[in-house]
Coordinates of C-alpha atoms and ligand atoms in Angstrom, one line a residue:
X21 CA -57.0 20.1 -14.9
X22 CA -55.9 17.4 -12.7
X23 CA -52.8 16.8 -10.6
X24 CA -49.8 15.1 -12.1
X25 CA -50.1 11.7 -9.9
X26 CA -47.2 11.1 -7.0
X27 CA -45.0 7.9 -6.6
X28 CA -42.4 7.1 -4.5
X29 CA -40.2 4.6 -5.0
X30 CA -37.4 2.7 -2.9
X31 CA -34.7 1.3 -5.0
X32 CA -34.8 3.7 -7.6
X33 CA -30.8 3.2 -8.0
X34 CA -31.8 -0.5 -8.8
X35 CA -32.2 -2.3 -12.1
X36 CA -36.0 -1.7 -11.7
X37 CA -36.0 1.0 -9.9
X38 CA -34.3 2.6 -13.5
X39 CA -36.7 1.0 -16.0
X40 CA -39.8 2.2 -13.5
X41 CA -38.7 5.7 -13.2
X42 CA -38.3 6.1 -17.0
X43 CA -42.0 4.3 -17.4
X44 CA -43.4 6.6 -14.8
X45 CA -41.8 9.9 -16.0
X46 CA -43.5 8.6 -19.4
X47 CA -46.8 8.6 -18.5
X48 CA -46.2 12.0 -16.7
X49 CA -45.8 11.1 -13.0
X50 CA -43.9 13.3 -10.6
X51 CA -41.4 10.6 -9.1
X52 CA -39.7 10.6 -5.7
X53 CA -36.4 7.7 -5.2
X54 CA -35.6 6.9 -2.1
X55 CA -31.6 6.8 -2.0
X56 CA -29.4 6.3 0.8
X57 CA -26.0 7.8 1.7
X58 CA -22.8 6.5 -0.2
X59 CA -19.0 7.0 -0.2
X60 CA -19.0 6.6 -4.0
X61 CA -21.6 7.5 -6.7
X62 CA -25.2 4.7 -6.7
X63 CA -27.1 6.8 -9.2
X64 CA -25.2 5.5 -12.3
X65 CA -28.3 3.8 -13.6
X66 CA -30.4 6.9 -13.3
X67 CA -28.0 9.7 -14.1
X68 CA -29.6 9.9 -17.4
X69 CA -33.0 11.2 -16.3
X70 CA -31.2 12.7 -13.2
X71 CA -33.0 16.3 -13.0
X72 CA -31.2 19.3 -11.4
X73 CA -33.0 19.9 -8.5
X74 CA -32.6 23.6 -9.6
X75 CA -35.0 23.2 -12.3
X76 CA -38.3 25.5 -11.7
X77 CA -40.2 22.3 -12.2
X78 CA -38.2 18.9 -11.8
X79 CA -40.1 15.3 -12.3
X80 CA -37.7 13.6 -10.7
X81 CA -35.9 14.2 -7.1
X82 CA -34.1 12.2 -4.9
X83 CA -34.1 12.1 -1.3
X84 CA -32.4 10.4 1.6
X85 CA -33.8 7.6 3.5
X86 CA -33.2 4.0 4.1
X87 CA -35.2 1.0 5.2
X88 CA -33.2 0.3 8.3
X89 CA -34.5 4.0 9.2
X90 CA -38.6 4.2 9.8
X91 CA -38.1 7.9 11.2
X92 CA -36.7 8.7 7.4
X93 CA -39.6 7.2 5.9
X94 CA -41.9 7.9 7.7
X95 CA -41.3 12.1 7.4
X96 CA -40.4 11.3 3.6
X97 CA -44.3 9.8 2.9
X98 CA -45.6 12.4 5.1
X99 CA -44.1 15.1 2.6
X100 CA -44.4 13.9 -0.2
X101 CA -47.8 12.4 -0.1
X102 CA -47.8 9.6 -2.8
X103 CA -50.7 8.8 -5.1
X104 CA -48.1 4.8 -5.6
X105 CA -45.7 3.8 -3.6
X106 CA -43.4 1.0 -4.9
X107 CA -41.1 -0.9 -2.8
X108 CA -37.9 -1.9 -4.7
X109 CA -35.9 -1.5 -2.1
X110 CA -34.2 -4.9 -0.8
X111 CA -30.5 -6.5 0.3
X112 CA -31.3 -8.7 -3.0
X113 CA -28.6 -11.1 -3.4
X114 CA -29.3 -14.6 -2.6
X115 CA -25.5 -15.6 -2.6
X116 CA -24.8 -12.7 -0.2
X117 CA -27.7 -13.5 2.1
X118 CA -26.4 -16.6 3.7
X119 CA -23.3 -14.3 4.6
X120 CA -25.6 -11.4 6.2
X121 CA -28.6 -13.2 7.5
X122 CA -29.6 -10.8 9.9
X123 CA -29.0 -8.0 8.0
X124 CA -31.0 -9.1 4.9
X125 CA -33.5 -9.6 7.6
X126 CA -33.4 -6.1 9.1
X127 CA -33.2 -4.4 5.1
X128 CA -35.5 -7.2 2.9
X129 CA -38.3 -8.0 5.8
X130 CA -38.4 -5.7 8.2
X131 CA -38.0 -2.7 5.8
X132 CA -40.8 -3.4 4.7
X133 CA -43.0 -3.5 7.7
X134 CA -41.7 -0.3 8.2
X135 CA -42.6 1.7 5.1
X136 CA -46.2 -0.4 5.7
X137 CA -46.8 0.9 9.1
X138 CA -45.2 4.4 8.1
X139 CA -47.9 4.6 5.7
X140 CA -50.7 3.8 8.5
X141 CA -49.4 5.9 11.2
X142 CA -48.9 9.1 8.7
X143 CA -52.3 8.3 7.3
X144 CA -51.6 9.1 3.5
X145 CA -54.0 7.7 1.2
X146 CA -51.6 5.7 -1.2
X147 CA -51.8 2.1 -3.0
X148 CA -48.4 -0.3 -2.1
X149 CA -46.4 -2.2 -4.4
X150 CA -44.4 -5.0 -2.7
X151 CA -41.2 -6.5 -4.6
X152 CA -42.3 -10.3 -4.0
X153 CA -39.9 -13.4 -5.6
X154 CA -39.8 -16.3 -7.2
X155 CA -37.1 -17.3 -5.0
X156 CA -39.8 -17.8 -2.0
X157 CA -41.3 -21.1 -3.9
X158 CA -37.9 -22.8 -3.2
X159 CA -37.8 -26.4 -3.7
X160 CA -41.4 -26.8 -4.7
X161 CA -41.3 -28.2 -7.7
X162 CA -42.4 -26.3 -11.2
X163 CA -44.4 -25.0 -12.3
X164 CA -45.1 -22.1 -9.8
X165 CA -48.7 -19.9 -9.6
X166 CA -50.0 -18.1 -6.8
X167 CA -51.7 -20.8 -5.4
X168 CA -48.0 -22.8 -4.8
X169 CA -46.8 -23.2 -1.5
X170 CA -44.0 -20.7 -0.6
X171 CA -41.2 -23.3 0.7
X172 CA -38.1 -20.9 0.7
X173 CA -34.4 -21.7 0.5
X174 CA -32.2 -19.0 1.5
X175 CA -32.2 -15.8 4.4
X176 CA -33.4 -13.8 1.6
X177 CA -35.7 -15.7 0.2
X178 CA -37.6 -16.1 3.7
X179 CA -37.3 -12.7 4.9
X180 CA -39.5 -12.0 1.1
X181 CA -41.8 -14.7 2.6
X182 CA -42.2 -12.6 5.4
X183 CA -42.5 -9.0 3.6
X184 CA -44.9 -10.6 1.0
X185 CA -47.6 -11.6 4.1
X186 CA -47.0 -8.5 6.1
X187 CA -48.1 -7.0 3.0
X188 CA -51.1 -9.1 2.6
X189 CA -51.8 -8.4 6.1
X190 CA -52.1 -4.8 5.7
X191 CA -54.5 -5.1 2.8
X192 CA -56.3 -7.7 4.4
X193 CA -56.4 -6.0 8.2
X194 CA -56.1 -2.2 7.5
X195 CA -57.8 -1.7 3.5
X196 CA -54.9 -0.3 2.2
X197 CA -54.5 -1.3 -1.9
X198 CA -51.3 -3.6 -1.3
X199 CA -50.1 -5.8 -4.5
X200 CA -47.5 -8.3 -4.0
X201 CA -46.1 -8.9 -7.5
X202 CA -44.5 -12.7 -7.6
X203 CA -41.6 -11.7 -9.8
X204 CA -39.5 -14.6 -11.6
X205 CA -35.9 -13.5 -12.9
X206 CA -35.6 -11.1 -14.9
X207 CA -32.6 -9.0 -16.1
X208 CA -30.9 -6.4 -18.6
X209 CA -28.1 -4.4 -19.4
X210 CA -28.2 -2.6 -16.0
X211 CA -28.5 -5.6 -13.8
X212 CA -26.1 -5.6 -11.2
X213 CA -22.8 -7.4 -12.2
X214 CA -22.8 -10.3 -9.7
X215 CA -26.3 -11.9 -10.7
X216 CA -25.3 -15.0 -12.9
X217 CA -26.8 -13.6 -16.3
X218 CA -24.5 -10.7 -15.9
X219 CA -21.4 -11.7 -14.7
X220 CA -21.8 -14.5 -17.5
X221 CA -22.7 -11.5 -20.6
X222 CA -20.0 -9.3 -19.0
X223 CA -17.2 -11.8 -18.7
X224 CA -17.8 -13.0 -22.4
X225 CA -17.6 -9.7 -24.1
X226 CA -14.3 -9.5 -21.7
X227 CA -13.2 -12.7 -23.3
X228 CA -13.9 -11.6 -26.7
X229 CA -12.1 -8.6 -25.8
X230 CA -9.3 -9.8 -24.6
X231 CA -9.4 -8.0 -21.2
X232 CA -10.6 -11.8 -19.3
X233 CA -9.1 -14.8 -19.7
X234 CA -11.6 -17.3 -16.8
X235 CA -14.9 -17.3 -15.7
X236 CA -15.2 -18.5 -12.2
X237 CA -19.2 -19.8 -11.9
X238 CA -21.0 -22.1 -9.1
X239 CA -24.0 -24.0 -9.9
X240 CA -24.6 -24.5 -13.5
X241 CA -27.4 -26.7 -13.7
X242 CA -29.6 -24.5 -12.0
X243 CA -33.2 -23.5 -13.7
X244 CA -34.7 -20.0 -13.7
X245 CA -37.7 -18.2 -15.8
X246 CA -35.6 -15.5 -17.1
X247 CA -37.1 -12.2 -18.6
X248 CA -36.9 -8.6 -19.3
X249 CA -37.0 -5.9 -16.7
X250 CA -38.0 -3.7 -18.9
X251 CA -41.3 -6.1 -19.3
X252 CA -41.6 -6.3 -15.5
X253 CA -41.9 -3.0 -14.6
X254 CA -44.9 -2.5 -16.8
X255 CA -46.9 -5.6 -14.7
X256 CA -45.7 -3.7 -11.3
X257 CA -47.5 -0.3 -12.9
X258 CA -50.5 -2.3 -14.6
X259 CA -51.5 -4.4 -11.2
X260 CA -51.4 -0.9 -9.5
X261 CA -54.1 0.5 -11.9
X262 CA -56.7 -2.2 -11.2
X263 CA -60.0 -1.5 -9.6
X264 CA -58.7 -4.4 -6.3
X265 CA -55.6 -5.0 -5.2
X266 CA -54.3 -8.3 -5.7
X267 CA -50.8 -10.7 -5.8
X268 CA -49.6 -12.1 -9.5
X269 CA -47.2 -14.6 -10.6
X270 CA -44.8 -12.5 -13.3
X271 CA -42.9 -14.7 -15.7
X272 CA -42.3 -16.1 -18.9
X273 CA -43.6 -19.4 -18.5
X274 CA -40.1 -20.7 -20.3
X275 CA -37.3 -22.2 -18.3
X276 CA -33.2 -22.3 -19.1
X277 CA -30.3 -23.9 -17.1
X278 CA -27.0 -21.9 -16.3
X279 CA -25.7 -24.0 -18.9
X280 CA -28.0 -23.0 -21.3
X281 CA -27.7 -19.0 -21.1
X282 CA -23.7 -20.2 -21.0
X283 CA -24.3 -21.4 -24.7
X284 CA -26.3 -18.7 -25.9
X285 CA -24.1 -15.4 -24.9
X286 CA -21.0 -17.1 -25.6
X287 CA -22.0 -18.6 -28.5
X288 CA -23.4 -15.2 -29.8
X289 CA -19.6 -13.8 -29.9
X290 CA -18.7 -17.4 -31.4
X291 CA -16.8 -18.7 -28.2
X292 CA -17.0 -22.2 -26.2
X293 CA -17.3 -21.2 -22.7
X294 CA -16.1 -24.8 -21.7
X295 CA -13.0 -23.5 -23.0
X296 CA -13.1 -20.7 -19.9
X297 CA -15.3 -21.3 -17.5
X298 CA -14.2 -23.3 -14.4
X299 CA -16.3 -24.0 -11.0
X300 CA -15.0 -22.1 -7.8
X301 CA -17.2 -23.5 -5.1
X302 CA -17.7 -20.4 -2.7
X303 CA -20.0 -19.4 -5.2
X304 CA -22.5 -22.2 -4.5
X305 CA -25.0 -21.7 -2.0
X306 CA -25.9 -23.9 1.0
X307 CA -29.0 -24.5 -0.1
X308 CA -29.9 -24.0 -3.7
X309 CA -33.2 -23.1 -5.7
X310 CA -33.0 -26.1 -8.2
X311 CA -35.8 -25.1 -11.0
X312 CA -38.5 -21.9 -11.3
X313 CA -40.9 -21.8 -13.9
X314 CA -43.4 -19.4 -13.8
X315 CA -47.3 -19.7 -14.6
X316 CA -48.1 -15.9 -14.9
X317 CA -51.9 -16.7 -16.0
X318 CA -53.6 -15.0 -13.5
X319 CA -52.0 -12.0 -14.8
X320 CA -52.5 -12.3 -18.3
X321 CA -56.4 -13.1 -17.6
X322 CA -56.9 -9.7 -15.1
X323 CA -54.9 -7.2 -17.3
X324 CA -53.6 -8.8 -20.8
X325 CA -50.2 -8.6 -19.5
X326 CA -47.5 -10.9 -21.5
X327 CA -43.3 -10.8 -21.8
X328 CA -42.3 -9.1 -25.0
X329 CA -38.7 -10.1 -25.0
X330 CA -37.5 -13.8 -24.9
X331 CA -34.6 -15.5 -23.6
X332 CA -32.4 -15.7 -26.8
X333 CA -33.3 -11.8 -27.2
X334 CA -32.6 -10.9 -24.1
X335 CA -29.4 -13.2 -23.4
X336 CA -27.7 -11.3 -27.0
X337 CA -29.3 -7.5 -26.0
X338 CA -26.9 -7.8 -22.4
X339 CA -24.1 -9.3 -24.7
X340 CA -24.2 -6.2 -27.0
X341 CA -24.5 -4.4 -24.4
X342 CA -22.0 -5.4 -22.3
X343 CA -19.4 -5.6 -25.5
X344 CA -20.6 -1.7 -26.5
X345 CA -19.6 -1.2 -22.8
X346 CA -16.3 -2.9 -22.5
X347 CA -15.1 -1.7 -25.7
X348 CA -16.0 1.7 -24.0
X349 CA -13.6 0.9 -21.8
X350 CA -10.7 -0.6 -23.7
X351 CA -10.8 2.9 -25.7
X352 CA -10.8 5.0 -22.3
X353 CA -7.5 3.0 -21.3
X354 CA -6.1 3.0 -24.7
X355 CA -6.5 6.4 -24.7
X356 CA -5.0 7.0 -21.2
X357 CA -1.9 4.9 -21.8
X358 CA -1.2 7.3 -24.9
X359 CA -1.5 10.3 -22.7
X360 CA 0.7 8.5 -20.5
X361 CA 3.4 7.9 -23.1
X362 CA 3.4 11.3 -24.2
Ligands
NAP10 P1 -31.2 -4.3 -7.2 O1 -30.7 -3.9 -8.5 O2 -30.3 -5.1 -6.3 O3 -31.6 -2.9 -6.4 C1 -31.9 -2.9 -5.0 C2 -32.2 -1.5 -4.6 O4 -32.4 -1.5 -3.2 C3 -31.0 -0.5 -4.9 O5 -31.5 0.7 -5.3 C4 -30.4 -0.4 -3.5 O6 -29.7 0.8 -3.3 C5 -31.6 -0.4 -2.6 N1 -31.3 -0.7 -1.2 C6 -30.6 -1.7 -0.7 N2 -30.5 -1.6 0.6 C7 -31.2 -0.5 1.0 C8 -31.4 0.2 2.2 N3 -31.0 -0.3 3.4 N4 -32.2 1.3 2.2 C9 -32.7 1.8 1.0 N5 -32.5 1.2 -0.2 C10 -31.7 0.1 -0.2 O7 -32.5 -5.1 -7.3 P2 -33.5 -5.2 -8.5 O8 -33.1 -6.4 -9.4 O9 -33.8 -3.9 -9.1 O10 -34.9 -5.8 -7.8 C11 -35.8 -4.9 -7.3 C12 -36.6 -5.6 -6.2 O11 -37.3 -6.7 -6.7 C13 -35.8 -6.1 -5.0 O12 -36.6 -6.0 -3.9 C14 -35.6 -7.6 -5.4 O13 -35.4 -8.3 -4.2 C15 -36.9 -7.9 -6.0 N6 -36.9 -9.0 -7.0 C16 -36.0 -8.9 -8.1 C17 -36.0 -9.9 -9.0 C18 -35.0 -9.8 -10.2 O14 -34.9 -10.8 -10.9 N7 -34.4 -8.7 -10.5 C19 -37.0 -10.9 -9.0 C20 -37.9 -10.9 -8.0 C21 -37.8 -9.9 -7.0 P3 -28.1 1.0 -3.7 O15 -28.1 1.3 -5.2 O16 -27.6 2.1 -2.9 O17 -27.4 -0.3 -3.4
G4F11 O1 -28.4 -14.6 -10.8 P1 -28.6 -15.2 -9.5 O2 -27.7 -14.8 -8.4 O3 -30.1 -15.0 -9.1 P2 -31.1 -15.7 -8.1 O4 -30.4 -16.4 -7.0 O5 -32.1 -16.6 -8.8 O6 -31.9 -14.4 -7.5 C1 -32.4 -13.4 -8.3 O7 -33.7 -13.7 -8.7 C2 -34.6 -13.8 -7.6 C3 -36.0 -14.2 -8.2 O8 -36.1 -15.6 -8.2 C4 -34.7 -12.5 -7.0 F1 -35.6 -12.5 -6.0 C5 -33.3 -12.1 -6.4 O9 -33.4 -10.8 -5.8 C6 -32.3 -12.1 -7.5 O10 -32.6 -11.0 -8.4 O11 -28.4 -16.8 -9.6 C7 -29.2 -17.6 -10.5 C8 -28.7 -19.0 -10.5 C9 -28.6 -19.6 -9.1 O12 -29.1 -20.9 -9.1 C10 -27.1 -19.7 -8.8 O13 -26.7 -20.7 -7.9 O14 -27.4 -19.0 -11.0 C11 -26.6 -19.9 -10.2 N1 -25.2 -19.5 -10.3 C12 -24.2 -20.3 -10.8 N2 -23.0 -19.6 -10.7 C13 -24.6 -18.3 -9.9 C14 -23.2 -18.4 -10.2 N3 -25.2 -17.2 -9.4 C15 -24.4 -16.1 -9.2 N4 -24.9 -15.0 -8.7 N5 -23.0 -16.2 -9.4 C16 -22.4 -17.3 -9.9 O15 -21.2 -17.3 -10.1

């Protein structure tokens, strides 16, 4: 019989960290997610295949760790000796990057030099997944491939620069299986509320609602190749099953404005967001990614892989979710105000 294979990942409380776990668990990995230590709850997108680490036999366990902490990852590969490891780990807001520089540095570059040389000086045989971006292509101009010149725009995006050739390094100097997937944008229901396509779903089933009157957005006529995480996290697991280790562009090969997603998760509830949006500056960045549209090819070509979900899909599944959600909520308070009363 053989052995159930071993991953690890970092960022398991993340967007893809969620839709990865649930992949892996279903094709019968054993998973181990990196978390780190938090006043409040973080597991909120996995609490649903949480395991009791009481079971005889759980897939699934958490431990502590964090990337600004190499003797924490370093003991944690050692013990856990994983077949995969994938690195989801990152400080991933661009927005918030210009106001923490260094430490998006520290968490989104350097981390990862540290779980790359943790896995040399521990020895463990294990193939590498690296979280790469879109975001590093910067101002060069669409359409992007893996052959385009990295030009980035933003702390984060250049400390990715730096984490996606450390990682090339590695494979390059040392033979360890190392991927870099180029990732465009892509989102869900669980993405984190401050992204653009989030805060916009959110704040329109708000509207609708009646729990939000404003939307307060930057930079509207910016461009991105938005997908489906979901999709994504089945090119991270397919480029780690090839025979060579290699770096692919991930997108939809389609590209939308701000505007544009705007229109189609409003419009899906029947509102105008001109009638609620307004621009509040701070949310502009000092330097801005104008346009990303991916060529994911190379992909395609080396293991079939294409996006299932498209952008009107995927802009109305995070509205319904977010208005399933919010409505949620309105009965919760509704219901507490009664108790109140009473
Ligand atoms: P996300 O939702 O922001 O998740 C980031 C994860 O990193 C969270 O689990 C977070 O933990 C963890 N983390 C942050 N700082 C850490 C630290 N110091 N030590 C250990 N863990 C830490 O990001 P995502 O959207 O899932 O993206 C996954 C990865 O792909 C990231 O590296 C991102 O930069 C990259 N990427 C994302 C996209 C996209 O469109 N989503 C596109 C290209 C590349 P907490 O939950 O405790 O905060
Ligand atoms: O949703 P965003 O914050 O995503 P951004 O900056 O493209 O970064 C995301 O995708 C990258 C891949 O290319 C990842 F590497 C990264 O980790 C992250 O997941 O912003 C999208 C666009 C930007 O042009 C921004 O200026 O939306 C514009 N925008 C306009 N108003 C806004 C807002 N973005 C945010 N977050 N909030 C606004 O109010």
């Amino acid at each position: 019989m053989t052995a159930m294979k071993k991953a690890l990942i970092t960022g398991i409380t993340g967007q893809d960290g969620s839709y990865l776990t649930e992949l892996l668990l279903a094709k019968s990995y054993r998973v181990f997610g990196i978390i780190r230590r938090s006043s409040s709850f973080n597991t909120g997108r996995i609490d649903h295949i949480y395991q009791d680490p009481h079971d005889p036999d759980p897939k699934l366990k958490l431990v502590f760790g964090d990337l600004n902490d190499a003797s924490s990852l370093n003991k944690i590969i050692r013990t856990v000796q994983p077949d995969e490891i994938y690195h989801l780990g990152a400080q991933s807001h661009v927005r918030v990057s210009f106001d923490v520089p260094e430490y998006t540095g520290e968490i989104t570059g350097l981390g990862t030099v540290r779980l790359l040389e943790a896995i040399r000086e521990t020895g463990v045989t294990t193939r590498f997944y690296n979280a790469s971006s879109s975001e590093m292509f910067g101002s060069t101009p669409p359409p992007q491939n893996e052959q385009t010149p990295f030009h980035p725009r933003s702390p984060y995006a250049a400390a990715k620069v730096y984490a996606h050739w450390m990682t090339v390094n590695y494979r390059d100097g040392y033979g360890l299986f190392a991927c870099n997937g180029i990732l465009f944008n892509h989102e869900s229901p669980r993405r984190g509320e401050t992204f653009v396509t989030r805060k916009i779903t959110r704040a329109a089933a708000r509207i609708k609602l009646g729990l939000q009157t404003k939307l307060f957005l930057g930079n509207l006529d910016a461009r991105r190749d938005w997908g489906y995480a979901g999709d994504y996290v089945e090119a991270m697991w397919t480029m780690m099953q090839q025979d060579k280790a290699d770096d692919y562009v991930i997108a939809t090969g389609e590209t939308h404005s701000v505007r544009e997603f705007l229109d189609e998760a409003f419009g899906h509830l029947s509102l105008d967001w001109k009638e609620y949006v307004e621009i509040d500056p701070r949310y502009c960045r000092p330097t801005e990614v104008d346009a990303l549209l991916g060529d994911s090819s190379k992909a395609r070509k080396a293991f079939g892989w294409k996006p299932k979900v498209r952008f009107q899909d995927l802009a109305r599944m995070m509205v319904d979710s977010d208005l399933e959600l919010e409505s949620g909520l309105l009965d919760r308070r509704t219901r507490n105000h009664e108790v109140l009363e009473r």
